[in-house]
Each structure stands twice: as structure tokens, then as C-alpha cells.
Short mmCIF file of C-alpha atoms in Angstrom, two decimals:
data_model
loop_
_atom_site.label_atom_id
_atom_site.label_comp_id
_atom_site.label_asym_id
_atom_site.label_seq_id
_atom_site.Cartn_x
_atom_site.Cartn_y
_atom_site.Cartn_z
CA UNK A 1 259.26 93.24 151.90
CA UNK A 2 256.28 95.61 151.73
CA UNK A 3 257.44 97.00 148.37
CA UNK A 4 257.94 93.48 147.00
CA UNK A 5 254.48 92.41 148.17
CA UNK A 6 252.70 95.29 146.48
CA UNK A 7 254.78 95.33 143.29
CA UNK A 8 254.39 91.60 142.67
CA UNK A 9 250.68 91.69 143.53
CA UNK A 10 250.02 94.67 141.20
CA UNK A 11 252.00 93.01 138.39
CA UNK A 12 250.02 89.77 138.75
CA UNK A 13 246.68 91.63 138.77
CA UNK A 14 247.66 93.64 135.66
CA UNK A 15 248.41 90.47 133.67
CA UNK A 16 245.03 89.02 134.62
CA UNK A 17 245.85 86.65 137.47
CA UNK A 18 242.80 86.17 139.74
CA UNK A 19 242.95 88.31 142.88
CA UNK A 20 242.98 85.33 145.25
CA UNK A 21 245.89 83.70 143.39
CA UNK A 22 247.75 87.01 143.15
CA UNK A 23 247.49 87.51 146.92
CA UNK A 24 248.89 84.05 147.62
CA UNK A 25 251.65 84.16 145.01
CA UNK A 26 252.86 87.63 145.96
CA UNK A 27 253.03 86.56 149.61
CA UNK A 28 255.05 83.43 148.76
CA UNK A 29 257.43 85.34 146.46
CA UNK A 30 257.99 88.05 149.08
CA UNK A 31 258.73 85.44 151.74
CA UNK A 32 261.14 83.51 149.55
CA UNK A 33 263.05 86.51 148.22
CA UNK A 34 262.91 89.02 151.07
CA UNK A 35 261.98 87.39 154.32
CA UNK A 36 263.63 85.18 156.90
CA UNK A 37 260.32 83.60 157.96
CA UNK A 38 260.03 79.79 157.48
CA UNK A 39 257.98 78.79 154.42
CA UNK A 40 255.99 76.35 156.57
CA UNK A 41 254.39 79.38 158.16
CA UNK A 42 252.41 79.97 154.94
CA UNK A 43 250.15 76.96 155.42
CA UNK A 44 249.97 77.55 159.17
CA UNK A 45 248.79 81.16 158.78
CA UNK A 46 246.23 80.24 156.12
CA UNK A 47 244.85 77.38 158.21
CA UNK A 48 244.70 79.53 161.34
CA UNK A 49 242.71 82.19 159.47
CA UNK A 50 240.13 79.61 158.35
CA UNK A 51 240.03 77.60 161.58
CA UNK A 52 237.41 79.68 163.37
CA UNK A 53 234.04 78.67 164.82
CA UNK A 54 232.29 81.99 163.98
CA UNK A 55 233.13 81.37 160.31
CA UNK A 56 230.71 78.44 160.42
CA UNK A 57 227.96 81.03 159.99
CA UNK A 58 229.33 81.90 156.56
CA UNK A 59 228.51 78.66 154.64
CA UNK A 60 225.26 78.28 156.58
CA UNK A 61 223.94 81.73 155.61
CA UNK A 62 224.95 81.03 152.00
CA UNK A 63 223.07 77.72 152.14
CA UNK A 64 219.98 79.33 153.69
CA UNK A 65 219.96 81.98 150.96
CA UNK A 66 220.19 79.38 148.20
CA UNK A 67 217.41 77.30 149.75
CA UNK A 68 215.14 80.33 149.89
CA UNK A 69 216.12 81.42 146.38
CA UNK A 70 215.25 78.01 144.93
CA UNK A 71 212.18 77.64 147.12
CA UNK A 72 210.12 80.29 145.33
CA UNK A 73 210.96 83.18 147.61
CA UNK A 74 212.10 85.59 144.86
CA UNK A 75 208.86 85.74 142.92
CA UNK A 76 206.78 86.16 146.10
CA UNK A 77 208.92 89.06 147.25
CA UNK A 78 208.68 90.64 143.79
CA UNK A 79 204.89 90.33 143.83
CA UNK A 80 204.66 91.89 147.30
CA UNK A 81 207.00 94.76 146.39
CA UNK A 82 204.96 95.31 143.23
CA UNK A 83 201.80 95.94 145.25
CA UNK A 84 203.67 98.43 147.46
CA UNK A 85 205.61 100.58 144.97
CA UNK A 86 204.75 99.35 141.48
CA UNK A 87 202.43 102.31 140.87
CA UNK A 88 205.20 104.89 141.39
CA UNK A 89 206.93 106.35 138.33
CA UNK A 90 209.61 103.93 137.06
CA UNK A 91 207.65 101.28 138.91
CA UNK A 92 209.77 98.30 137.90
CA UNK A 93 212.91 100.05 139.14
CA UNK A 94 211.19 100.75 142.46
CA UNK A 95 210.16 97.08 142.67
CA UNK A 96 213.76 96.08 141.97
CA UNK A 97 215.14 98.16 144.85
CA UNK A 98 212.46 97.20 147.40
CA UNK A 99 212.65 93.49 146.54
CA UNK A 100 216.44 93.59 146.82
CA UNK A 101 216.12 95.13 150.27
CA UNK A 102 213.74 92.34 151.33
CA UNK A 103 216.00 89.65 149.86
CA UNK A 104 219.07 91.20 151.51
CA UNK A 105 217.58 90.19 154.85
CA UNK A 106 217.64 86.58 153.69
CA UNK A 107 220.66 85.83 151.52
CA UNK A 108 223.63 87.70 153.07
CA UNK A 109 225.16 87.85 149.59
CA UNK A 110 225.02 90.70 147.08
CA UNK A 111 225.67 88.40 144.12
CA UNK A 112 222.84 86.05 145.15
CA UNK A 113 220.52 89.02 145.62
CA UNK A 114 221.44 90.48 142.23
CA UNK A 115 221.10 87.21 140.33
CA UNK A 116 217.87 86.06 141.98
CA UNK A 117 215.99 89.35 141.55
CA UNK A 118 217.69 90.47 138.34
CA UNK A 119 216.80 87.28 136.46
CA UNK A 120 213.12 88.13 137.07
CA UNK A 121 212.99 91.93 136.84
CA UNK A 122 215.57 92.88 134.19
CA UNK A 123 213.73 90.95 131.41
CA UNK A 124 210.45 92.45 132.68
CA UNK A 125 211.89 95.97 132.54
CA UNK A 126 213.20 95.44 129.01
CA UNK A 127 209.82 94.05 127.95
CA UNK A 128 208.13 97.19 129.30
CA UNK A 129 210.44 99.42 127.23
CA UNK A 130 213.05 100.27 129.85
CA UNK A 131 216.56 100.92 128.58
CA UNK A 132 218.73 97.81 129.08
CA UNK A 133 221.59 99.82 130.58
CA UNK A 134 219.21 101.49 133.03
CA UNK A 135 217.73 98.13 134.06
CA UNK A 136 221.18 96.63 134.60
CA UNK A 137 222.36 99.66 136.61
CA UNK A 138 219.32 99.71 138.89
CA UNK A 139 219.58 96.02 139.74
CA UNK A 140 223.37 96.00 140.16
CA UNK A 141 223.32 98.82 142.72
CA UNK A 142 220.17 97.50 144.42
CA UNK A 143 221.73 94.05 144.66
CA UNK A 144 224.82 95.45 146.38
CA UNK A 145 222.59 96.30 149.36
CA UNK A 146 222.62 92.53 150.01
CA UNK A 147 225.83 92.91 152.05
CA UNK A 148 224.70 96.04 153.93
CA UNK A 149 221.35 94.86 155.30
CA UNK A 150 221.94 91.92 157.66
CA UNK A 151 222.60 89.05 157.66
CA UNK A 152 225.78 89.77 155.72
CA UNK A 153 228.69 87.48 154.89
CA UNK A 154 231.25 90.36 154.78
CA UNK A 155 230.06 91.49 158.22
CA UNK A 156 230.76 88.01 159.58
CA UNK A 157 234.24 88.13 158.02
CA UNK A 158 234.95 91.60 159.45
CA UNK A 159 233.74 90.54 162.89
CA UNK A 160 236.23 87.68 162.84
CA UNK A 161 239.12 89.90 161.74
CA UNK A 162 238.26 92.86 163.94
CA UNK A 163 237.26 90.88 167.02
CA UNK A 164 233.91 92.71 167.26
CA UNK A 165 230.40 91.46 167.89
CA UNK A 166 228.62 90.01 164.84
CA UNK A 167 225.33 91.03 166.46
CA UNK A 168 226.41 94.67 166.68
CA UNK A 169 227.56 94.58 163.07
CA UNK A 170 224.18 93.21 161.96
CA UNK A 171 222.30 95.88 163.90
CA UNK A 172 224.57 98.62 162.55
CA UNK A 173 223.71 97.76 158.95
CA UNK A 174 219.98 98.53 159.20
CA UNK A 175 219.93 102.30 158.74
CA UNK A 176 222.75 102.47 156.11
CA UNK A 177 220.96 99.73 154.14
CA UNK A 178 217.65 101.56 154.34
CA UNK A 179 219.25 104.88 153.33
CA UNK A 180 221.01 103.21 150.40
CA UNK A 181 217.73 101.77 149.16
CA UNK A 182 215.89 105.08 149.50
CA UNK A 183 218.67 106.94 147.68
CA UNK A 184 218.50 104.49 144.77
CA UNK A 185 214.73 104.90 144.60
CA UNK A 186 215.12 108.70 144.38
CA UNK A 187 217.62 108.39 141.51
CA UNK A 188 215.41 105.80 139.78
CA UNK A 189 212.44 108.18 140.02
CA UNK A 190 214.37 111.18 138.66
CA UNK A 191 215.81 109.25 135.71
CA UNK A 192 212.51 107.46 135.14
CA UNK A 193 210.68 110.79 134.95
CA UNK A 194 213.21 112.09 132.44
CA UNK A 195 212.91 108.97 130.28
CA UNK A 196 209.15 108.73 130.60
CA UNK A 197 208.98 105.42 132.49
CA UNK A 198 205.50 105.17 133.98
CA UNK A 199 204.30 103.19 136.97
CA UNK A 200 201.66 100.48 136.90
CA UNK A 201 198.17 100.49 138.27
CA UNK A 202 197.92 101.07 142.02
CA UNK A 203 197.20 97.83 143.89
CA UNK A 204 194.09 97.59 146.02
CA UNK A 205 194.30 96.90 149.74
CA UNK A 206 193.01 93.40 149.05
CA UNK A 207 195.80 92.74 146.52
CA UNK A 208 198.38 94.07 148.98
CA UNK A 209 197.02 91.84 151.72
CA UNK A 210 197.02 88.72 149.50
CA UNK A 211 200.60 89.32 148.32
CA UNK A 212 201.68 90.05 151.89
CA UNK A 213 200.24 86.75 153.13
CA UNK A 214 202.06 84.87 150.34
CA UNK A 215 205.36 86.55 151.22
CA UNK A 216 204.89 86.57 155.01
CA UNK A 217 206.82 83.39 155.80
CA UNK A 218 209.73 84.62 153.68
CA UNK A 219 209.67 88.02 155.38
CA UNK A 220 209.68 86.32 158.78
CA UNK A 221 213.11 84.79 158.17
CA UNK A 222 215.13 87.98 158.80
CA UNK A 223 212.79 88.81 161.70
CA UNK A 224 213.55 85.45 163.34
CA UNK A 225 217.30 85.69 162.68
CA UNK A 226 217.80 89.27 163.79
CA UNK A 227 215.19 89.20 166.55
CA UNK A 228 216.82 86.14 168.09
CA UNK A 229 220.27 87.74 167.91
CA UNK A 230 219.10 91.11 169.23
CA UNK A 231 217.35 89.63 172.25
CA UNK A 232 220.10 87.13 173.05
CA UNK A 233 218.02 84.02 172.25
CA UNK A 234 220.79 82.59 170.09
CA UNK A 235 224.19 83.53 168.67
CA UNK A 236 224.69 84.55 165.02
CA UNK A 237 226.16 81.10 164.27
CA UNK A 238 223.13 79.41 165.83
CA UNK A 239 220.92 81.83 163.89
CA UNK A 240 222.51 80.58 160.67
CA UNK A 241 221.59 76.98 161.57
CA UNK A 242 218.02 78.04 162.33
CA UNK A 243 217.89 79.92 159.02
CA UNK A 244 218.86 76.78 157.10
CA UNK A 245 216.24 74.66 158.89
CA UNK A 246 213.57 77.34 158.40
CA UNK A 247 214.39 77.79 154.70
CA UNK A 248 214.25 74.01 154.12
CA UNK A 249 210.91 73.52 155.91
CA UNK A 250 209.24 76.51 154.23
CA UNK A 251 210.56 75.67 150.76
CA UNK A 252 209.68 71.97 150.88
CA UNK A 253 206.51 71.75 152.98
CA UNK A 254 204.83 75.16 152.67
CA UNK A 255 205.71 76.78 149.33
CA UNK A 256 206.50 73.33 147.85
CA UNK A 257 208.72 74.90 145.18
CA UNK A 258 211.85 73.34 146.68
CA UNK A 259 212.18 69.71 145.57
CA UNK A 260 214.28 67.08 147.30
CA UNK A 261 216.07 66.47 144.00
CA UNK A 262 217.23 70.13 144.12
CA UNK A 263 219.06 69.66 147.43
CA UNK A 264 222.28 68.01 146.09
CA UNK A 265 222.73 70.81 143.55
CA UNK A 266 222.09 73.49 146.20
CA UNK A 267 224.56 71.85 148.60
CA UNK A 268 227.18 71.63 145.87
CA UNK A 269 226.76 75.30 144.96
CA UNK A 270 226.98 76.29 148.63
CA UNK A 271 230.12 74.23 149.15
CA UNK A 272 231.71 75.72 146.04
CA UNK A 273 230.93 79.30 147.03
CA UNK A 274 232.05 78.69 150.63
CA UNK A 275 235.31 77.10 149.46
CA UNK A 276 236.10 80.09 147.26
CA UNK A 277 235.51 82.49 150.14
CA UNK A 278 237.60 80.37 152.52
CA UNK A 279 240.54 80.32 150.10
CA UNK A 280 240.21 84.09 149.75
CA UNK A 281 240.24 84.40 153.54
CA UNK A 282 243.37 82.25 153.76
CA UNK A 283 245.44 84.04 151.11
CA UNK A 284 244.28 87.55 152.04
CA UNK A 285 245.00 86.82 155.70
CA UNK A 286 248.56 85.78 154.82
CA UNK A 287 249.06 88.92 152.76
CA UNK A 288 247.66 91.14 155.50
CA UNK A 289 249.71 89.41 158.20
CA UNK A 290 252.93 90.03 156.27
CA UNK A 291 252.05 93.72 155.89
CA UNK A 292 251.29 93.97 159.60
CA UNK A 293 254.46 92.16 160.65
CA UNK A 294 256.49 94.60 158.54
CA UNK A 295 254.96 97.58 160.36
CA UNK A 296 252.90 98.85 157.43
CA UNK A 297 249.90 99.92 159.61
CA UNK A 298 252.19 102.10 161.70
CA UNK A 299 253.68 103.72 158.60
CA UNK A 300 250.24 104.36 157.12
CA UNK A 301 248.98 105.68 160.45
CA UNK A 302 251.85 108.15 160.74
CA UNK A 303 251.12 109.38 157.22
CA UNK A 304 247.40 109.87 157.92
CA UNK A 305 247.96 111.58 161.28
CA UNK A 306 250.47 113.91 159.65
CA UNK A 307 247.63 115.09 157.39
CA UNK A 308 245.03 115.50 160.14
CA UNK A 309 244.18 114.23 163.60
CA UNK A 310 240.45 114.81 163.08
CA UNK A 311 238.70 111.38 163.11
CA UNK A 312 236.19 112.44 160.42
CA UNK A 313 238.94 113.64 158.07
CA UNK A 314 240.89 110.40 158.62
CA UNK A 315 237.75 108.37 157.87
CA UNK A 316 237.06 110.34 154.69
CA UNK A 317 240.62 109.69 153.49
CA UNK A 318 240.24 105.98 154.26
CA UNK A 319 236.92 106.04 152.40
CA UNK A 320 238.69 107.23 149.26
CA UNK A 321 241.25 104.43 149.61
CA UNK A 322 238.53 101.81 150.10
CA UNK A 323 236.47 103.08 147.16
CA UNK A 324 239.52 102.68 144.94
CA UNK A 325 240.36 99.23 146.32
CA UNK A 326 236.74 98.11 145.94
CA UNK A 327 236.82 98.72 142.20
CA UNK A 328 239.31 95.90 141.60
CA UNK A 329 239.31 93.63 144.67
CA UNK A 330 236.79 91.09 145.94
CA UNK A 331 234.99 92.29 149.08
CA UNK A 332 235.99 89.55 151.52
CA UNK A 333 239.61 89.65 150.35
CA UNK A 334 239.70 93.42 150.89
CA UNK A 335 238.31 93.08 154.41
CA UNK A 336 240.73 90.33 155.41
CA UNK A 337 243.71 92.19 153.98
CA UNK A 338 242.89 95.78 154.94
CA UNK A 339 240.98 95.57 158.23
CA UNK A 340 244.11 94.59 160.25
CA UNK A 341 245.90 97.56 158.66
CA UNK A 342 243.21 100.16 159.34
CA UNK A 343 241.99 98.97 162.75
CA UNK A 344 245.03 100.21 164.76
CA UNK A 345 244.71 103.57 163.02
CA UNK A 346 240.99 104.06 163.69
CA UNK A 347 241.35 102.87 167.29
CA UNK A 348 244.12 105.39 167.87
CA UNK A 349 241.82 108.04 166.39
CA UNK A 350 239.08 107.03 168.86
CA UNK A 351 236.73 105.55 166.22
CA UNK A 352 234.46 102.64 167.19
CA UNK A 353 235.54 99.42 165.36
CA UNK A 354 231.88 98.43 164.79
CA UNK A 355 231.15 101.79 163.17
CA UNK A 356 234.26 101.49 161.02
CA UNK A 357 233.24 97.95 160.01
CA UNK A 358 229.91 99.18 158.64
CA UNK A 359 231.62 102.06 156.84
CA UNK A 360 234.06 99.56 155.31
CA UNK A 361 231.27 97.20 154.18
CA UNK A 362 229.31 100.08 152.59
CA UNK A 363 232.47 101.21 150.78
CA UNK A 364 233.11 97.76 149.38
CA UNK A 365 229.43 97.28 148.50
CA UNK A 366 229.79 100.30 146.21
CA UNK A 367 232.80 98.58 144.68
CA UNK A 368 230.60 95.59 143.80
CA UNK A 369 228.83 97.68 141.17
CA UNK A 370 231.83 99.73 140.03
CA UNK A 371 233.98 98.80 136.99
CA UNK A 372 236.32 97.15 136.27
CA UNK A 373 235.67 94.31 138.76
CA UNK A 374 232.13 95.07 139.91
CA UNK A 375 230.70 91.57 140.34
CA UNK A 376 227.08 92.76 140.60
CA UNK A 377 227.52 94.82 137.45
CA UNK A 378 228.89 91.76 135.64
CA UNK A 379 225.84 89.72 136.66
CA UNK A 380 223.28 92.30 135.54
CA UNK A 381 225.17 93.13 132.33
CA UNK A 382 225.05 89.48 131.38
CA UNK A 383 221.32 89.24 132.11
CA UNK A 384 220.63 92.48 130.20
CA UNK A 385 222.93 91.36 127.36
CA UNK A 386 225.02 94.50 127.53
CA UNK A 387 228.74 95.07 128.01
CA UNK A 388 230.25 96.61 131.13
CA UNK A 389 231.38 99.54 128.99
CA UNK A 390 227.80 100.20 127.88
CA UNK A 391 226.42 100.13 131.43
CA UNK A 392 229.17 102.18 133.08
CA UNK A 393 227.84 105.62 132.12
CA UNK A 394 224.29 104.76 133.23
CA UNK A 395 225.36 103.41 136.62
CA UNK A 396 227.20 106.59 137.66
CA UNK A 397 224.17 108.47 139.12
CA UNK A 398 223.30 105.43 141.23
CA UNK A 399 226.88 105.15 142.48
CA UNK A 400 226.84 108.85 143.35
CA UNK A 401 223.70 108.32 145.46
CA UNK A 402 225.38 105.50 147.39
CA UNK A 403 228.52 107.59 147.90
CA UNK A 404 226.37 110.38 149.36
CA UNK A 405 224.93 107.85 151.83
CA UNK A 406 228.49 106.74 152.66
CA UNK A 407 229.47 110.35 153.40
CA UNK A 408 226.36 110.79 155.57
CA UNK A 409 227.10 107.79 157.77
CA UNK A 410 230.75 108.83 157.98
CA UNK A 411 229.91 112.32 159.18
CA UNK A 412 226.99 111.20 161.38
CA UNK A 413 228.09 107.97 163.15
CA UNK A 414 224.80 107.73 165.06
CA UNK A 415 223.14 106.60 161.84
CA UNK A 416 225.18 103.41 162.23
CA UNK A 417 225.44 103.09 166.00
CA UNK A 418 221.85 103.85 167.05
CA UNK A 419 220.59 100.24 167.00
CA UNK A 420 223.80 98.64 168.36
CA UNK A 421 223.82 101.09 171.28
CA UNK A 422 220.09 100.68 171.88
CA UNK A 423 219.96 96.87 171.90
CA UNK A 424 223.52 95.75 172.78
CA UNK A 425 224.69 97.26 176.04
#
């Protein structure tokens, strides 16, 4: 059945069938032609995968991010980041990365991060004479940090699949997210110096203070969410509810950029995005369950352990697999399908599941800005009015920087586990 699953799935993907449909169809075809499992189990497995209380955090974080995005948060974060790093060479690129890191602590979605910040900064970069491909590459890779810095929708999904603490996952994403942002800033500076992209005028302390005050309430959102989770004041699911209430109150009554007439549209978008993710979770869970029931994790584990029993070597091999998968599969689908396969292997190798979860999310975040199915790259290419083919060559140095960060956290697990071990005993 394993061969049938993979062959049918690959064939469907090659002919252009959406990943989520290909996962479901290949599972059904494998069951009908190869298996002796009742067909009724298809709906039962899909429903069971989606019927989980922790998953309630997923649509709520998406809703909170959309409320903040519509409520004027993006431009305030851009202005604040501009006063901090706008004077550095390739200033607009620096602003793009720093703003994306701020917004990552609000939205939980790389696509939302990329679209919200890119729609403001890519046209500004082009207007200032920046190359369109460079602008698209910077924002695509910066936007992918949206799933590394908490709160993160893929981290919630992994926590459900792996049976690990969402709080530990959130805390584990801090340092990798910060390192990813710094690495992108270094690459932006080097390329900007080569291309002659100058920075703006250095902001005065007064300008920094004014922009900070305007952005303060927005910056407090991740502090409230993560602070409450870290100190046990509320659970991640409760934090998502608080985030929605906070985003609504700030957007409507303080910033006053969020109008009541915007709410139905925001709710509809949130429902649509949540529904897509839930269907992905259902079909990918079915696919992964069939692989697991056929003993595929054991076969893969035996193959990996025959190569090496060193946990770092095994992780590096899995990294290569995930980097390849991330180039053509949606992040949440990859987590649902692959986490149950890899978890028995990494546990046998003595690797912490929380650490592996962060490594997996960083891998798949890189895939979000890697052709041919890099969703963040598609968003920025559209905004910059360039094709994926045009942007691909320019994005490579930024991808290399993120891969170096991935190797660092793989080789030095403490970069991931420092905060979880310090705050979650």
C-alpha cells in the first residue's frame, strides 16, 4: 500500500492536482485497491484529526492577526522599524526584516506577514530604486519568519500531532526566529552595499520615541500572549481568545482604523483560511495514518540507523528530506503527514520532540520561499510584478542564510531549548 500511496500522490501532484486533494485522493485509491480497511474509516480518521480542542487556537490566532492587520498595525510597525534601522545601508530591506519580525509575534502566519508588510514596503523599495527581484526576495524570506517567531500556526499543529507542549514550542522559536532575522539583515546589507542601496537619514531620539509610543500597543500583543503562557496565567488556547479581544479593542477604540463594517469581511476571511487548513489537516492525517499503519516509520528508521546512529547526523539527513518536501508541499500538510513518521525515529535516537518540532518548522519555513511552491515567494512576486523564475536567482543568498541558521540550531540544540528549559520545568 505504501508504494501505491506515494505513486498515486506523486502522479496527481505532477498533473497539477492541489496538494490537499492529492493527499485525500491517493489515500482513498490506496484503500480501495490495496487495503482491507473499511472505507467508512476515511471520514472517521479525518474527523478525529480535526476534532481537537487545542486546534481552537488556530482560527483564533488567524482572526487576531487579521484584526491587527486591518486595524492599522502594519504601518505603525513599519514606521517604528524605520526609526530603528532605516539609516543602515539597504535601509528599506532592513525595515522589511525588522517589521516582519515584529509582525510575526502577532499574526502566526507567514503569508499574512508577507502580504501585510510586503504591500507597503515592496512598492516603497521599487520607488527608491531597489531592484524588484531583490525587494521580492527580501520580503518573501523575511515573511517566512512569521511561522518561526511565536505565536505560530504550524507550531500549534505540530504540538497536536506530536503531543508536546504548545508553550514549549512557542518559547523554542524565539532564538531561531531572531537568528533568521539577523542572517537576512546581514545578506541584505552585503547585497545592498554591492548594488549601492543607501540608508535613510538617522532618526532622532525624539522620532524614535514618538514612533515607539504609536506602535507600543501593537508590540504589547506578543508580550501579553507569550508572557501569559510562559508564567502559566493562561493556556495557549486562552491566549488566542485574549489576542482576539485585544486586537478588536485596540483596532476599534484606540487606533480607530478598524471599522465595524470591516468585521464581517475579516470573519469570512478567517473562516475561509481556517477551513482550508482544517481540510489539509484531515487529508494529511489520513495519509500519514495509512503510512504509519503500514510500518513505514519503522522501515525509514531502519534505513537511517543503518547509515548512522549519531543523532546529529540523523537530524541532518532528515533536514535534507524536509527541505526537499518543503519546496512542493504546504507547511501544515507536511507536518501532519511527516511528524508521525519522524517522531518514533527521533525519539529512538534520543532527540527531544520539542527541539525536533522547531527544526521541522524552520525547515518548512524555508520551503515557503523556495520554488516551485513557495507561497511567500508567490505573494511577493505578485506584488513586485515579477515572475517566480525572475526572483529565484535573487532569493538564493537569502535561502542560504536561513539554511545556515537551520544547521546551527541542528548542531547546537541549546539555541532552541534554552527558553523552554528555563521557563517550563
